[in-house]
Amino acid sequence: MTNTLFPDSPGAQNVQPQPLARLARDTTPDNPWPISLLSRKYHDAVAKWPGTWIEGQISEINTRRAGSAYLTVRDNTEDISLSVTGFGRFAQMAREFRQGDRVVLHGRPDVWMKQTRLSFMGDDIRRVGKGDLMAQIEELRKRLKGEGLFDAENKIPIPAFPKRIGLVCAPQARAEGDVITNARLRWPTIEFTVVHAHVQGPSCPPDVIAAIQRLDADPSVDVIIVARGGGSFEDLMGFSDEGVVRATAACVTPIVSAIGHEDDWTLIDLAADMRASTPTDAAKRIVPDVNEQLQIVDEARRRMRDRIRARVDNEMRLIEGYANRPSLTQPLTMLDRPQRFVDDARQRLDIGMRRIVDDASLTVEKLHASLTALSPQSTLDRGYAVIQTTSGHVVTDADDVKSGDELAVTLRHGSIHATVQ
């Protein structure tokens, strides 16, 4: 083991470090290998392995960075995966592939010394025949969409307060516990009817179809949840089966899909009436929170009390206002305004009548003066006389009479009779 004494400590200059063991079997507790040396040994040993062709299905792929590609390739039959990394030409080729593609690729094993992690450095990748499962699912999606299976108008609303939930999941699955536990934490009285089914492999589609139809026929079930935990793209393929999708779309009871994690997707998500990102999310979205509902009830009660109190207070103010009105406390004041109106009308009538009489008097005086000025009496009053014949004609010319005619002469006061000589 390397001496760890401080350089200034006594005897430090006399201790020499031991040489590292050449082989692993030569290491001891006092003379171990550093981790970096072991990682280098791994790297050098793996570097001697020959390149190989491998076949599998892409379960994850990341080509976002230019010049590099990171894939996870899963065995076609076993639940075994391998990390594949490639650069340059391989990264350019990998951009043509998608999750779910079946591929063969060539590369060499490699050890990343920083973490002593085994990986596979790819240098060539090719598609396997018609193994593009994503393309097949996309073709099925377009066909079913054309039939109207995914139309929004066909979706059935989820009941606000379900009493019983039908749950389709694998036996002893974590998804079952997640759904039941979280649902009862939010709504303790909720009940469940659980139907176990295969959620992976060839038995998955018929089992899921039978479970959905069984729960749909149960009148006590208010909503159905089809739940499964996360998995690879191939693990979830059963929930993109055409029969499962059609059974989901034909279900009369509202149905919720809770398959995989948030990034996973299957065709059942499009046919279901609601899609939840996880089984836990499905439980939270289907049942209400009892605490929130109690708060809503308390808030509603408070608003009702406030509104009733405000209505009563308003009515009390109106009653007090009516009681304090002068019309009730001093009823005679109700006659003040009409009396003022009558007095004002009487005054205006008196003034109007006086004005009419004055105007009429003035007019009479003016007419009297005009009549007086035009009266023959006024002329007589100035010393003139009116001479008339016995027939009553006024004599205006001396030639109109002759000697011996009888005339009547009207003066200011009285008249006289005269004979013309």
CSV table of C-alpha atoms in Angstrom, one decimal:
chain,number,residue,atom,x,y,z
A,1,MET,CA,0.0,0.0,0.0
A,2,THR,CA,1.3,3.5,-0.8
A,3,ASN,CA,2.7,5.3,2.3
A,4,THR,CA,0.3,8.0,3.5
A,5,LEU,CA,2.6,9.7,6.0
A,6,PHE,CA,3.0,13.4,5.7
A,7,PRO,CA,6.2,14.4,3.9
A,8,ASP,CA,7.6,16.2,7.0
A,9,SER,CA,6.8,13.3,9.4
A,10,PRO,CA,9.8,11.3,10.7
A,11,GLY,CA,10.7,8.4,8.5
A,12,ALA,CA,8.6,9.5,5.6
A,13,GLN,CA,11.6,9.9,3.3
A,14,ASN,CA,12.8,6.3,4.0
A,15,VAL,CA,9.4,4.6,2.9
A,16,GLN,CA,9.2,3.7,-0.8
A,17,PRO,CA,5.8,2.9,-2.5
A,18,GLN,CA,5.3,-0.7,-3.4
A,19,PRO,CA,5.0,-1.5,-7.2
A,20,LEU,CA,1.4,-2.3,-8.4
A,21,ALA,CA,0.7,-6.0,-9.1
A,22,ARG,CA,0.9,-7.0,-12.7
A,23,LEU,CA,-1.9,-9.5,-12.5
A,24,ALA,CA,-5.2,-9.4,-10.7
A,25,ARG,CA,-4.4,-12.5,-8.7
A,26,ASP,CA,-1.3,-10.8,-7.4
A,27,THR,CA,-3.3,-8.0,-5.7
A,28,THR,CA,-3.5,-7.9,-1.9
A,29,PRO,CA,-5.2,-5.8,0.8
A,30,ASP,CA,-1.9,-3.9,1.2
A,31,ASN,CA,-1.3,-3.6,-2.5
A,32,PRO,CA,-4.7,-3.2,-4.4
A,33,TRP,CA,-5.3,-1.9,-7.8
A,34,PRO,CA,-6.7,1.6,-8.3
A,35,ILE,CA,-10.2,1.7,-9.9
A,36,SER,CA,-8.8,3.5,-12.9
A,37,LEU,CA,-6.4,0.6,-13.5
A,38,LEU,CA,-9.2,-2.0,-13.2
A,39,SER,CA,-11.3,0.1,-15.6
A,40,ARG,CA,-8.4,0.2,-18.0
A,41,LYS,CA,-7.9,-3.5,-17.8
A,42,TYR,CA,-11.6,-4.0,-18.6
A,43,HIS,CA,-11.4,-1.6,-21.5
A,44,ASP,CA,-8.3,-3.3,-22.9
A,45,ALA,CA,-9.9,-6.7,-22.6
A,46,VAL,CA,-13.1,-5.7,-24.2
A,47,ALA,CA,-11.3,-3.9,-27.0
A,48,LYS,CA,-9.9,-7.3,-28.1
A,49,TRP,CA,-13.4,-8.7,-28.7
A,50,PRO,CA,-14.4,-9.0,-32.3
A,51,GLY,CA,-17.2,-6.9,-33.9
A,52,THR,CA,-20.5,-8.6,-34.3
A,53,TRP,CA,-23.9,-8.2,-35.9
A,54,ILE,CA,-26.9,-8.1,-33.5
A,55,GLU,CA,-30.7,-8.0,-34.0
A,56,GLY,CA,-33.4,-6.5,-31.9
A,57,GLN,CA,-36.0,-3.8,-31.6
A,58,ILE,CA,-35.4,-0.1,-30.9
A,59,SER,CA,-37.1,0.7,-27.6
A,60,GLU,CA,-35.5,4.1,-27.2
A,61,ILE,CA,-33.6,6.4,-29.6
A,62,ASN,CA,-32.0,9.8,-29.2
A,63,THR,CA,-30.6,11.6,-32.3
A,64,ARG,CA,-31.1,15.1,-31.2
A,65,ARG,CA,-27.4,16.0,-31.1
A,66,ALA,CA,-25.8,16.3,-34.4
A,67,GLY,CA,-23.1,13.7,-35.0
A,68,SER,CA,-24.1,11.3,-32.2
A,69,ALA,CA,-26.9,8.7,-31.6
A,70,TYR,CA,-27.9,6.9,-28.5
A,71,LEU,CA,-30.2,3.8,-28.7
A,72,THR,CA,-31.6,1.1,-26.5
A,73,VAL,CA,-32.1,-2.1,-28.4
A,74,ARG,CA,-34.3,-4.8,-26.9
A,75,ASP,CA,-34.1,-8.5,-27.6
A,76,ASN,CA,-36.9,-9.8,-29.8
A,77,THR,CA,-38.1,-12.5,-27.3
A,78,GLU,CA,-36.3,-11.9,-23.9
A,79,ASP,CA,-36.6,-8.9,-21.6
A,80,ILE,CA,-33.0,-8.0,-22.2
A,81,SER,CA,-31.7,-4.6,-23.5
A,82,LEU,CA,-28.4,-3.2,-24.7
A,83,SER,CA,-27.2,0.4,-24.9
A,84,VAL,CA,-25.8,1.3,-28.3
A,85,THR,CA,-23.8,4.5,-29.0
A,86,GLY,CA,-22.6,5.7,-32.4
A,87,PHE,CA,-21.1,8.7,-34.0
A,88,GLY,CA,-20.5,10.1,-37.5
A,89,ARG,CA,-21.9,7.9,-40.2
A,90,PHE,CA,-23.7,5.7,-37.8
A,91,ALA,CA,-25.5,8.7,-36.2
A,92,GLN,CA,-26.5,9.9,-39.7
A,93,MET,CA,-27.9,6.5,-40.5
A,94,ALA,CA,-29.8,6.2,-37.2
A,95,ARG,CA,-31.8,9.4,-37.9
A,96,GLU,CA,-33.9,7.3,-40.4
A,97,PHE,CA,-35.2,5.0,-37.6
A,98,ARG,CA,-37.9,5.4,-35.0
A,99,GLN,CA,-38.9,3.7,-31.7
A,100,GLY,CA,-40.3,0.3,-32.4
A,101,ASP,CA,-38.3,-0.4,-35.6
A,102,ARG,CA,-36.7,-3.9,-35.8
A,103,VAL,CA,-33.1,-3.6,-36.9
A,104,VAL,CA,-29.8,-5.4,-37.3
A,105,LEU,CA,-26.7,-3.4,-36.5
A,106,HIS,CA,-22.9,-4.0,-36.4
A,107,GLY,CA,-20.5,-2.7,-33.8
A,108,ARG,CA,-17.9,-3.6,-31.2
A,109,PRO,CA,-18.2,-3.8,-27.4
A,110,ASP,CA,-16.7,-0.9,-25.5
A,111,VAL,CA,-16.2,0.1,-21.9
A,112,TRP,CA,-16.7,3.7,-20.9
A,113,MET,CA,-13.9,4.1,-18.4
A,114,LYS,CA,-15.4,7.0,-16.6
A,115,GLN,CA,-18.1,4.8,-15.1
A,116,THR,CA,-16.7,1.4,-16.1
A,117,ARG,CA,-19.9,0.8,-18.0
A,118,LEU,CA,-20.2,-1.7,-20.8
A,119,SER,CA,-21.8,-0.5,-24.0
A,120,PHE,CA,-21.8,-1.2,-27.7
A,121,MET,CA,-20.3,1.1,-30.3
A,122,GLY,CA,-22.3,0.8,-33.5
A,123,ASP,CA,-20.9,1.5,-37.0
A,124,ASP,CA,-23.8,0.2,-39.2
A,125,ILE,CA,-27.5,-0.2,-38.8
A,126,ARG,CA,-30.1,-1.7,-41.1
A,127,ARG,CA,-33.9,-2.2,-41.0
A,128,VAL,CA,-35.2,-5.8,-40.8
A,129,GLY,CA,-37.8,-6.4,-43.6
A,130,LYS,CA,-41.2,-5.0,-42.6
A,131,GLY,CA,-40.6,-5.0,-38.9
A,132,ASP,CA,-41.5,-1.3,-38.5
A,133,LEU,CA,-44.1,-1.8,-35.8
A,134,MET,CA,-44.6,1.9,-35.4
A,135,ALA,CA,-45.6,2.2,-39.1
A,136,GLN,CA,-48.1,-0.7,-38.7
A,137,ILE,CA,-49.6,1.0,-35.6
A,138,GLU,CA,-49.8,4.3,-37.5
A,139,GLU,CA,-51.6,2.6,-40.4
A,140,LEU,CA,-54.1,1.0,-38.0
A,141,ARG,CA,-54.6,4.3,-36.2
A,142,LYS,CA,-55.5,6.1,-39.5
A,143,ARG,CA,-57.9,3.3,-40.5
A,144,LEU,CA,-59.7,3.3,-37.1
A,145,LYS,CA,-59.8,7.1,-37.1
A,146,GLY,CA,-61.4,7.0,-40.5
A,147,GLU,CA,-64.2,4.8,-39.0
A,148,GLY,CA,-64.8,7.4,-36.3
A,149,LEU,CA,-63.7,5.4,-33.4
A,150,PHE,CA,-61.7,8.3,-32.0
A,151,ASP,CA,-64.2,11.1,-32.6
A,152,ALA,CA,-64.8,13.4,-29.7
A,153,GLU,CA,-68.5,13.3,-30.0
A,154,ASN,CA,-68.4,9.6,-29.1
A,155,LYS,CA,-66.7,10.2,-25.8
A,156,ILE,CA,-68.7,9.5,-22.6
A,157,PRO,CA,-68.4,12.0,-19.7
A,158,ILE,CA,-66.8,10.6,-16.6
A,159,PRO,CA,-69.2,10.7,-13.6
A,160,ALA,CA,-68.3,13.3,-11.0
A,161,PHE,CA,-69.0,11.0,-8.0
A,162,PRO,CA,-68.6,7.4,-9.0
A,163,LYS,CA,-69.6,4.8,-6.4
A,164,ARG,CA,-67.8,1.8,-7.9
A,165,ILE,CA,-64.8,1.6,-10.2
A,166,GLY,CA,-64.0,-1.4,-12.5
A,167,LEU,CA,-60.3,-2.0,-12.7
A,168,VAL,CA,-58.5,-4.1,-15.3
A,169,CYS,CA,-54.9,-4.9,-14.4
A,170,ALA,CA,-52.4,-7.7,-14.0
A,171,PRO,CA,-52.6,-9.9,-10.9
A,172,GLN,CA,-50.5,-8.6,-8.0
A,173,ALA,CA,-49.5,-5.6,-10.1
A,174,ARG,CA,-48.2,-2.4,-8.6
A,175,ALA,CA,-50.7,-0.5,-10.8
A,176,GLU,CA,-53.6,-2.2,-8.8
A,177,GLY,CA,-52.3,-0.9,-5.5
A,178,ASP,CA,-51.5,2.5,-6.9
A,179,VAL,CA,-55.1,3.0,-8.2
A,180,ILE,CA,-56.9,1.6,-5.1
A,181,THR,CA,-54.7,3.3,-2.6
A,182,ASN,CA,-54.8,6.7,-4.2
A,183,ALA,CA,-58.5,6.5,-4.9
A,184,ARG,CA,-59.4,5.6,-1.3
A,185,LEU,CA,-57.1,8.3,0.0
A,186,ARG,CA,-59.2,10.9,-1.9
A,187,TRP,CA,-62.6,9.2,-1.5
A,188,PRO,CA,-62.7,6.6,1.2
A,189,THR,CA,-66.1,5.2,0.3
A,190,ILE,CA,-65.2,4.2,-3.2
A,191,GLU,CA,-65.6,0.6,-4.1
A,192,PHE,CA,-63.8,-1.6,-6.7
A,193,THR,CA,-64.4,-4.5,-8.9
A,194,VAL,CA,-61.0,-5.8,-10.0
A,195,VAL,CA,-60.6,-8.1,-13.0
A,196,HIS,CA,-57.2,-9.5,-13.5
A,197,ALA,CA,-55.8,-10.0,-17.1
A,198,HIS,CA,-52.6,-10.5,-18.9
A,199,VAL,CA,-51.2,-7.1,-19.8
A,200,GLN,CA,-48.3,-8.3,-21.9
A,201,GLY,CA,-47.8,-11.0,-24.6
A,202,PRO,CA,-50.2,-12.9,-26.8
A,203,SER,CA,-52.8,-13.4,-24.1
A,204,CYS,CA,-53.0,-9.7,-23.4
A,205,PRO,CA,-55.6,-8.7,-26.1
A,206,PRO,CA,-58.2,-11.4,-25.5
A,207,ASP,CA,-57.9,-11.1,-21.7
A,208,VAL,CA,-58.3,-7.3,-21.8
A,209,ILE,CA,-61.2,-7.5,-24.2
A,210,ALA,CA,-63.0,-10.0,-22.0
A,211,ALA,CA,-62.4,-7.9,-18.9
A,212,ILE,CA,-63.7,-4.8,-20.5
A,213,GLN,CA,-66.9,-6.6,-21.7
A,214,ARG,CA,-67.4,-8.2,-18.3
A,215,LEU,CA,-67.2,-4.9,-16.4
A,216,ASP,CA,-69.3,-3.1,-19.0
A,217,ALA,CA,-72.1,-5.6,-18.4
A,218,ASP,CA,-72.0,-4.9,-14.7
A,219,PRO,CA,-74.6,-2.2,-13.9
A,220,SER,CA,-73.0,-1.3,-10.6
A,221,VAL,CA,-69.7,-0.2,-12.3
A,222,ASP,CA,-69.7,3.5,-12.9
A,223,VAL,CA,-66.4,3.8,-14.7
A,224,ILE,CA,-63.7,1.4,-15.9
A,225,ILE,CA,-59.9,1.8,-15.6
A,226,VAL,CA,-57.5,-0.2,-17.7
A,227,ALA,CA,-54.1,0.1,-16.0
A,228,ARG,CA,-50.6,-1.1,-16.5
A,229,GLY,CA,-47.3,0.1,-15.3
A,230,GLY,CA,-44.4,1.2,-17.5
A,231,GLY,CA,-42.7,-1.0,-20.0
A,232,SER,CA,-41.0,-1.1,-23.3
A,233,PHE,CA,-42.8,-0.2,-26.5
A,234,GLU,CA,-43.1,-3.9,-27.3
A,235,ASP,CA,-44.5,-4.7,-23.8
A,236,LEU,CA,-47.4,-2.2,-24.5
A,237,MET,CA,-48.2,-3.5,-28.0
A,238,GLY,CA,-51.2,-5.5,-26.7
A,239,PHE,CA,-53.0,-2.2,-25.9
A,240,SER,CA,-52.7,-1.2,-29.6
A,241,ASP,CA,-54.4,-4.4,-30.7
A,242,GLU,CA,-57.4,-3.7,-33.0
A,243,GLY,CA,-59.7,-5.8,-31.0
A,244,VAL,CA,-58.8,-4.0,-27.8
A,245,VAL,CA,-59.3,-0.7,-29.4
A,246,ARG,CA,-62.7,-1.7,-30.8
A,247,ALA,CA,-63.8,-3.1,-27.5
A,248,THR,CA,-62.8,0.1,-25.8
A,249,ALA,CA,-64.7,2.3,-28.3
A,250,ALA,CA,-67.8,0.1,-28.0
A,251,CYS,CA,-67.8,0.2,-24.2
A,252,VAL,CA,-71.0,1.9,-22.9
A,253,THR,CA,-69.5,2.5,-19.4
A,254,PRO,CA,-67.0,5.4,-19.3
A,255,ILE,CA,-63.5,4.0,-19.7
A,256,VAL,CA,-60.1,5.4,-18.8
A,257,SER,CA,-56.8,4.2,-20.1
A,258,ALA,CA,-53.8,4.4,-17.7
A,259,ILE,CA,-51.1,2.5,-19.7
A,260,GLY,CA,-47.4,3.0,-18.9
A,261,HIS,CA,-45.9,6.3,-18.0
A,262,GLU,CA,-46.5,9.8,-19.3
A,263,ASP,CA,-44.4,9.4,-22.4
A,264,ASP,CA,-45.9,6.0,-23.4
A,265,TRP,CA,-48.8,5.9,-25.8
A,266,THR,CA,-51.0,3.2,-27.3
A,267,LEU,CA,-54.1,3.2,-29.5
A,268,ILE,CA,-56.4,2.4,-26.5
A,269,ASP,CA,-55.6,6.0,-25.3
A,270,LEU,CA,-57.3,7.4,-28.4
A,271,ALA,CA,-60.4,5.2,-28.1
A,272,ALA,CA,-60.9,5.7,-24.3
A,273,ASP,CA,-63.1,8.4,-22.9
A,274,MET,CA,-60.1,9.7,-20.9
A,275,ARG,CA,-56.4,9.2,-21.0
A,276,ALA,CA,-54.4,9.2,-17.8
A,277,SER,CA,-50.6,9.5,-17.8
A,278,THR,CA,-50.2,6.8,-15.1
A,279,PRO,CA,-52.4,4.6,-13.0
A,280,THR,CA,-52.0,7.0,-10.0
A,281,ASP,CA,-53.1,9.9,-12.2
A,282,ALA,CA,-56.2,7.9,-13.2
A,283,ALA,CA,-57.2,7.5,-9.6
A,284,LYS,CA,-56.7,11.2,-8.9
A,285,ARG,CA,-58.7,12.3,-11.9
A,286,ILE,CA,-61.6,9.9,-11.6
A,287,VAL,CA,-62.6,10.4,-7.9
A,288,PRO,CA,-62.9,13.7,-6.2
A,289,ASP,CA,-60.9,14.8,-3.2
A,290,VAL,CA,-63.0,14.5,-0.1
A,291,ASN,CA,-61.1,17.4,1.6
A,292,GLU,CA,-61.7,19.6,-1.5
A,293,GLN,CA,-65.4,18.7,-1.5
A,294,LEU,CA,-65.7,19.5,2.2
A,295,GLN,CA,-64.1,22.8,1.5
A,296,ILE,CA,-66.5,23.5,-1.3
A,297,VAL,CA,-69.5,22.6,0.9
A,298,ASP,CA,-68.1,24.9,3.7
A,299,GLU,CA,-67.6,27.7,1.2
A,300,ALA,CA,-71.1,27.2,-0.2
A,301,ARG,CA,-72.5,27.3,3.3
A,302,ARG,CA,-70.6,30.5,4.1
A,303,ARG,CA,-71.8,32.2,0.9
A,304,MET,CA,-75.4,31.1,1.7
A,305,ARG,CA,-75.1,32.6,5.2
A,306,ASP,CA,-73.6,35.8,3.9
A,307,ARG,CA,-76.3,36.2,1.2
A,308,ILE,CA,-79.1,35.5,3.6
A,309,ARG,CA,-77.6,37.9,6.2
A,310,ALA,CA,-77.2,40.5,3.5
A,311,ARG,CA,-80.7,40.0,2.3
A,312,VAL,CA,-82.1,40.3,5.8
A,313,ASP,CA,-80.0,43.4,6.5
A,314,ASN,CA,-81.2,45.0,3.3
A,315,GLU,CA,-84.9,44.3,4.1
A,316,MET,CA,-84.4,45.7,7.7
A,317,ARG,CA,-82.9,48.9,6.2
A,318,LEU,CA,-85.9,49.2,3.9
A,319,ILE,CA,-88.3,48.8,6.8
A,320,GLU,CA,-86.5,51.3,8.8
A,321,GLY,CA,-86.5,53.7,5.9
A,322,TYR,CA,-90.2,53.3,5.4
A,323,ALA,CA,-90.9,53.7,9.1
A,324,ASN,CA,-88.8,56.9,9.3
A,325,ARG,CA,-90.4,58.5,6.3
A,326,PRO,CA,-92.2,61.9,7.0
A,327,SER,CA,-95.3,60.5,5.3
A,328,LEU,CA,-95.7,58.1,8.2
A,329,THR,CA,-94.3,60.2,11.1
A,330,GLN,CA,-96.1,63.4,9.9
A,331,PRO,CA,-98.9,62.4,7.5
A,332,LEU,CA,-100.0,66.0,7.0
A,333,THR,CA,-96.8,66.8,5.2
A,334,MET,CA,-98.2,64.7,2.4
A,335,LEU,CA,-100.5,67.7,1.7
A,336,ASP,CA,-97.8,70.3,1.6
A,337,ARG,CA,-96.8,69.8,-1.9
A,338,PRO,CA,-100.4,69.6,-3.4
A,339,GLN,CA,-101.3,72.7,-1.3
A,340,ARG,CA,-98.3,74.6,-2.7
A,341,PHE,CA,-99.4,73.6,-6.1
A,342,VAL,CA,-103.0,74.8,-5.5
A,343,ASP,CA,-101.8,78.1,-4.0
A,344,ASP,CA,-99.4,78.7,-6.9
A,345,ALA,CA,-102.2,77.8,-9.4
A,346,ARG,CA,-104.6,80.2,-7.7
A,347,GLN,CA,-102.0,83.0,-7.7
A,348,ARG,CA,-101.2,82.4,-11.3
A,349,LEU,CA,-105.0,82.4,-12.1
A,350,ASP,CA,-105.5,85.7,-10.3
A,351,ILE,CA,-102.6,87.3,-12.0
A,352,GLY,CA,-103.7,85.9,-15.3
A,353,MET,CA,-107.3,87.1,-14.9
A,354,ARG,CA,-106.2,90.6,-13.8
A,355,ARG,CA,-104.0,90.8,-16.8
A,356,ILE,CA,-106.8,89.8,-19.1
A,357,VAL,CA,-109.2,92.4,-17.5
A,358,ASP,CA,-106.6,95.1,-17.8
A,359,ASP,CA,-105.9,94.3,-21.4
A,360,ALA,CA,-109.6,94.3,-22.1
A,361,SER,CA,-110.2,97.6,-20.3
A,362,LEU,CA,-107.4,99.2,-22.2
A,363,THR,CA,-108.8,97.9,-25.5
A,364,VAL,CA,-112.3,99.3,-24.6
A,365,GLU,CA,-110.8,102.6,-23.7
A,366,LYS,CA,-109.0,102.7,-27.0
A,367,LEU,CA,-112.1,101.8,-28.9
A,368,HIS,CA,-114.1,104.4,-26.9
A,369,ALA,CA,-111.7,107.1,-27.7
A,370,SER,CA,-111.7,106.1,-31.4
A,371,LEU,CA,-115.5,106.0,-31.4
A,372,THR,CA,-115.7,109.3,-29.7
A,373,ALA,CA,-113.4,110.9,-32.1
A,374,LEU,CA,-115.4,109.7,-35.0
A,375,SER,CA,-118.9,110.5,-33.4
A,376,PRO,CA,-121.0,113.3,-35.1
A,377,GLN,CA,-121.7,114.5,-31.6
A,378,SER,CA,-118.1,115.6,-31.3
A,379,THR,CA,-118.5,117.7,-34.3
A,380,LEU,CA,-121.7,119.3,-32.9
A,381,ASP,CA,-119.8,119.9,-29.6
A,382,ARG,CA,-117.4,122.1,-31.5
A,383,GLY,CA,-120.3,124.4,-32.7
A,384,TYR,CA,-121.3,122.7,-35.8
A,385,ALA,CA,-124.9,121.8,-36.8
A,386,VAL,CA,-126.5,119.1,-39.0
A,387,ILE,CA,-129.2,120.3,-41.4
A,388,GLN,CA,-131.7,117.7,-42.6
A,389,THR,CA,-134.7,117.8,-44.8
A,390,THR,CA,-138.1,116.6,-43.6
A,391,SER,CA,-137.3,113.3,-45.3
A,392,GLY,CA,-134.2,113.0,-43.2
A,393,HIS,CA,-131.6,113.7,-45.8
A,394,VAL,CA,-128.6,115.7,-44.7
A,395,VAL,CA,-128.2,118.9,-46.7
A,396,THR,CA,-124.7,119.4,-47.8
A,397,ASP,CA,-125.2,121.9,-50.7
A,398,ALA,CA,-127.3,125.1,-50.6
A,399,ASP,CA,-128.5,124.3,-54.1
A,400,ASP,CA,-130.2,121.2,-52.8
A,401,VAL,CA,-132.9,123.3,-51.1
A,402,LYS,CA,-135.3,126.0,-52.3
A,403,SER,CA,-137.2,128.8,-50.7
A,404,GLY,CA,-140.0,127.6,-48.4
A,405,ASP,CA,-138.4,124.1,-47.6
A,406,GLU,CA,-138.8,122.9,-44.0
A,407,LEU,CA,-135.5,122.0,-42.4
A,408,ALA,CA,-134.4,120.5,-39.1
A,409,VAL,CA,-131.2,121.8,-37.6
A,410,THR,CA,-129.6,119.6,-35.0
A,411,LEU,CA,-127.3,121.4,-32.5
A,412,ARG,CA,-125.1,120.3,-29.6
A,413,HIS,CA,-128.0,120.5,-27.4
A,414,GLY,CA,-131.4,120.0,-29.0
A,415,SER,CA,-132.7,120.9,-32.5
A,416,ILE,CA,-134.7,123.6,-34.2
A,417,HIS,CA,-137.0,123.8,-37.2
A,418,ALA,CA,-136.4,126.4,-39.8
A,419,THR,CA,-137.9,127.5,-43.2
A,420,VAL,CA,-135.7,128.4,-46.1
A,421,GLN,CA,-136.2,132.0,-47.4
